[in-house]
Amino acid sequence: MKWKRTHSCGELTINEVTQSVILMGWVDRRRDHGGIIFIDLRDRYGITQVQVNPNSEAYNEAKKLRSEYVVAFKGVVVARPEGMINTKLKTGEIELVASEIEILNMAATPSIPITGEINASEDLRLKYRFLDLRRADMQSNMIIRHKTAQIVRNYFSDNNFLEIETPFLMKSTPEGARDFLVPSRVWRGKFYALPQSPQTYKQILMISGFDRYFQIVRCFRDEDLRADRQPEFTQIDVEMSFIDEEDVFSIMEGLMVRVMKEILNVEIKTPFQRIPYNTAMEKYGIDRPDLRFGLEIHNISDIVKESEFKVFSDTVKAGNIVAGICAPGCGSFSRKQIDDLTAWTKEAGAKGLVAIKVKENDWDSPLNKFFSDNQRKEIIKQFNANDGDLFLFVADEKNNALPILGDLRIKIAKQQNLINPNLYKMAWVVDFPLFEYSTEEARYVACHHPFTSPVPGDLDKLLSEPEKVRARAYDLILNGLEIAGGSIRISDSDIQSKMFKALGISDKEAQSKFGFLLDALKYGAPPHGGIAFGFDRLIMILTGCSSIRDVIAFPKTASAASLMDGAPSDVSSEQLLELGLKIVDGL
Amino acid sequence: MKWKRTHSCGELTINEVTQSVILMGWVDRRRDHGGIIFIDLRDRYGITQVQVNPNSEAYNEAKKLRSEYVVAFKGVVVARPEGMINTKLKTGEIELVASEIEILNMAATPSIPITGEINASEDLRLKYRFLDLRRADMQSNMIIRHKTAQIVRNYFSDNNFLEIETPFLMKSTPEGARDFLVPSRVWRGKFYALPQSPQTYKQILMISGFDRYFQIVRCFRDEDLRADRQPEFTQIDVEMSFIDEEDVFSIMEGLMVRVMKEILNVEIKTPFQRIPYNTAMEKYGIDRPDLRFGLEIHNISDIVKESEFKVFSDTVKAGNIVAGICAPGCGSFSRKQIDDLTAWTKEAGAKGLVAIKVKENDWDSPLNKFFSDNQRKEIIKQFNANDGDLFLFVADEKNNALPILGDLRIKIAKQQNLINPNLYKMAWVVDFPLFEYSTEEARYVACHHPFTSPVPGDLDKLLSEPEKVRARAYDLILNGLEIAGGSIRISDSDIQSKMFKALGISDKEAQSKFGFLLDALKYGAPPHGGIAFGFDRLIMILTGCSSIRDVIAFPKTASAASLMDGAPSDVSSEQLLELGLKIVDGL
């Protein structure tokens, strides 16, 4: 390198005209116009047009330039002629007239396009990630990710939180998802585990008196991967002492206000809505409802119970429900459209779908005769339905009907363009159940995790009626996604022991897995609670990306492989021998 | 919890007198004085004295309080009587007169003392880390660690660096230390490795055009542990494009200035001294000299070559060296002291030690007669020695003599109190050799790592005379410790291939291990370089701790075990079966 760079490719303006400067970057585009060579020189900061004239010393070298060559230009900044100004570029008013050139590196023809629309397969993009990351949208995603992390860290620091690093090589305590294991060489036959979350450590930190902890931290889950999961992911991890739910909410709301304002320039109102879990299920059929549109589910069981329409009345009498949504303006749906919706609903597991159009403030349906005037009016009133709307009813078991209607609600909203993509609707979902029954494991498992505090009033049901115990757990939802989840923790070692018992974990097993936490709880644990925030998903929302892989610099595929470097890979037999391990046929 | 905390235990002053407040914290100490109970209530922020009077509602509960109980007090802030003010505490002018109390949690008797001098063994402290971390010095260490990380991140962000997260599950490419391996369940028989550093990824990020990257990141090395090493450690990782050594130096100097100022209120002068590796070895006998004191080594071979003292002249004639230090004021050493030094020097591997006192501007030694007046004067002049000083000479092979004299230099400096503990002397050591010969592996290995650029002028010796090739590598040293190391990288794929060849790595092996980097270098790599900073060690220096374990929240022992949670531990045979692994007898 002969020179020092004086400016980036994104900063020269009319103010620098006549200055002599040195720029370095990549050849984004080269055009030859009547003997003059024009180079669009690119770096992370922008693009500057460079002009190399045939009489310049740089000309012969410039002729060698190809796309993605790395090059340095020395030259003078000149104003572009009136008609040539590019108002889309920050540097669009000037160009660099090059007097000298140094080619810093050559480049093979890129295997995927760097500029413009990307139509390469994702596998090819991942294999050539070093090229893919040059693309403007990937650069922007990484910059937004960096900025957001900085905002998060400064916010928590400003609020007296300490970032404390917790171990990556920890004890294996699988509860829920599988741990990634790390064989120990020094302690042959023993293993560390990579953290699924720093949960136990952050509780220890509260017991140690750190009062307010956060960490932006990598976590690991060896799950069978779904499209949008990664074996390693990043979490904003938070824990606070001497607090209750509202303290956690207000800290996190403040964070979201700051992030949304600084990254998207969007103003978010606080406090966020609080929605009990049961309400969410009943109104939206899901525990993370998209609140950007209405279309709420209404339960009409009480009204139709006495109707002559057997499908409905028998359902209610059998202890199940009739519920539905009112699709605005969909009264004009064709027979075909309604048949398609019905087929879709059956596919989703419902027995059927009853569609009724609203016309002249009454139903417009062959079913009218099975219902009294009053029943029909009552239902119209309950939904606040208007002429031209379409009722869509499902009669089924509650646990089946509600999620299907929840999906139908979203399907209709998308189809009818009811979702404003510029809205950001956040809410807290609260009062989750503490347990759910796992038929696979034939025992109750923790909905959140085994350190979640029961609601004090439900404590007496912990062992007798576990399914009725509510948890002091909460989720933060945004536009139909769960972006954070947390709880007030158990700070009493007796209750923690009881909790393990309710989960069918023996004293011995609890002691061997979580003995240090049970111990620590006996030495003066403060009331505490916290939350964990899916950082990758947050960045996905902030960047408007549809894949989590587009906001991670070096992601794995859905089958947990890294296509760029070929991980995981074979290792040498010496390495295995040192670890005292042998590869055998597994399950 | 009945109440909300209104203040921390570290903030009430005379300004809050008469206010009704609620404090929560741990019982640091309880004293009963003439019926009145005094509680020192502690949290992360400080200690507040609470007074519970016998006529107060809180009194009966307060009598139950023991050390480390977690408790909430409601009461009124009152000024302490004149004679009772504690000027050492921020809250020392006031106390809280409690009217109500809520015991939030009880505590077993702590297994190690929380307050005052700690005399528990380190193993006990590590087992009860949740208690150990309550101690004031551990709290302070974690706070300094947090603050430093924030300063580092804000500094780099302010300077246009992006923090980009790199994978923890990567490809195993052992070169140097051993990788920790992570078996894959999905790809049975294959393994990920935990990163020893994000070296290849950060170079990829430069090739991707991110220009300036940093990350505070965990790294892993499965080494046989020395006292102050951890299997997982934290690194400040930095990489920059279109730069040379001086750009890296000036960025890092700016960082050090900011950190030292904001954490220690110490002003550091820049630019730091640059010391070539050879000079460091010759003047200090080590490549990370402590520059807080002089005592430089001088080579007197040329002067003594012609002397009649055979021990010296024969040594020089055999191609070896005579060198020494001049210990100021040590001319008064007793025979016993000199014998001890001689014994120590022989223990260290030297053939012997020649000690000569300086008196009346001449030597005061039975050896005087073997040297000419001129030779003796010349040596006194070279060292700038004064009456009362003591020369300590070693005659040996250069590679043996210099390190021993380097150790002797430090020994004398400590013994004579020549080291000012309040000085922070930083310097860059430069011009390292690129290779060193490993007799164990019977090949040249990279002193830094195989991606380090040779000095361009030495390129032609890469394969013919590797031992003569200098590296574009540099270390940042502080008070005798290496705190950072880095290099300008190879950005040319042909030179990188040659480098692998020089290291005895075949094309096939290079392709299989580092193929993605070799590939990436062909697609337009900018000139780039960077540095990695030992974050744990930096915090050790900033906190004045002598053990790295005191600046890590949950460290491992020297045998890589976690005494608190018992990692590493046995895992179930199901877990192993799923991974397709079996434990066998190892080496």
Short mmCIF file of C-alpha atoms in Angstrom, two decimals, chain A residues 146-163 212-216 236-240 246-263 270 272 428 476 531 533 535 538, chain B residues 44-45 146 150 153-154 157:
data_model
loop_
_atom_site.label_atom_id
_atom_site.label_comp_id
_atom_site.label_asym_id
_atom_site.label_seq_id
_atom_site.Cartn_x
_atom_site.Cartn_y
_atom_site.Cartn_z
CA HIS A 146 -24.49 -3.32 15.85
CA LYS A 147 -26.40 -0.11 16.55
CA THR A 148 -29.18 -1.93 18.35
CA ALA A 149 -26.71 -3.81 20.55
CA GLN A 150 -25.07 -0.49 21.43
CA ILE A 151 -28.41 1.10 22.27
CA VAL A 152 -29.36 -1.88 24.44
CA ARG A 153 -26.06 -1.82 26.31
CA ASN A 154 -26.10 1.91 26.88
CA TYR A 155 -29.73 1.80 28.00
CA PHE A 156 -29.10 -0.87 30.61
CA SER A 157 -25.87 0.78 31.75
CA ASP A 158 -27.66 4.09 32.13
CA ASN A 159 -30.16 2.27 34.33
CA ASN A 160 -27.56 0.83 36.70
CA PHE A 161 -27.50 -2.66 35.19
CA LEU A 162 -24.17 -4.47 35.08
CA GLU A 163 -23.19 -6.66 32.17
CA ARG A 212 -29.47 -5.49 38.18
CA TYR A 213 -27.84 -7.71 35.59
CA PHE A 214 -27.94 -7.89 31.83
CA GLN A 215 -25.96 -9.58 29.13
CA ILE A 216 -26.13 -9.88 25.37
CA ILE A 236 -30.62 -10.13 25.70
CA ASP A 237 -30.66 -11.56 29.19
CA VAL A 238 -31.95 -9.49 32.12
CA GLU A 239 -32.48 -10.05 35.83
CA MET A 240 -33.51 -7.69 38.64
CA GLU A 246 -44.38 -4.08 36.75
CA ASP A 247 -40.75 -3.16 37.36
CA VAL A 248 -39.62 -5.56 34.64
CA PHE A 249 -42.31 -4.26 32.30
CA SER A 250 -41.39 -0.64 32.75
CA ILE A 251 -37.66 -1.23 32.23
CA MET A 252 -38.31 -3.24 29.08
CA GLU A 253 -40.85 -0.76 27.76
CA GLY A 254 -38.28 1.99 28.15
CA LEU A 255 -35.83 -0.12 26.17
CA MET A 256 -38.30 -0.74 23.37
CA VAL A 257 -39.21 2.94 23.18
CA ARG A 258 -35.54 3.83 22.80
CA VAL A 259 -34.75 1.12 20.25
CA MET A 260 -37.80 1.83 18.09
CA LYS A 261 -37.14 5.57 18.18
CA GLU A 262 -33.42 5.41 17.46
CA ILE A 263 -33.49 2.66 14.84
CA THR A 270 -46.30 3.06 26.97
CA PHE A 272 -48.10 -1.58 26.71
CA TRP A 428 -47.51 -8.14 27.61
CA LEU A 476 -43.56 -9.53 25.35
CA ILE A 531 -36.62 -11.68 31.11
CA PHE A 533 -35.12 -11.25 24.73
CA PHE A 535 -32.03 -10.56 19.86
CA LEU A 538 -35.69 -8.31 17.26
CA ARG B 44 -24.59 -3.35 45.83
CA TYR B 45 -24.74 0.41 46.24
CA HIS B 146 -18.65 -3.84 33.31
CA GLN B 150 -18.81 -0.22 28.16
CA ARG B 153 -17.62 -0.64 23.17
CA ASN B 154 -18.44 3.04 23.10
CA SER B 157 -18.49 2.55 18.12
#
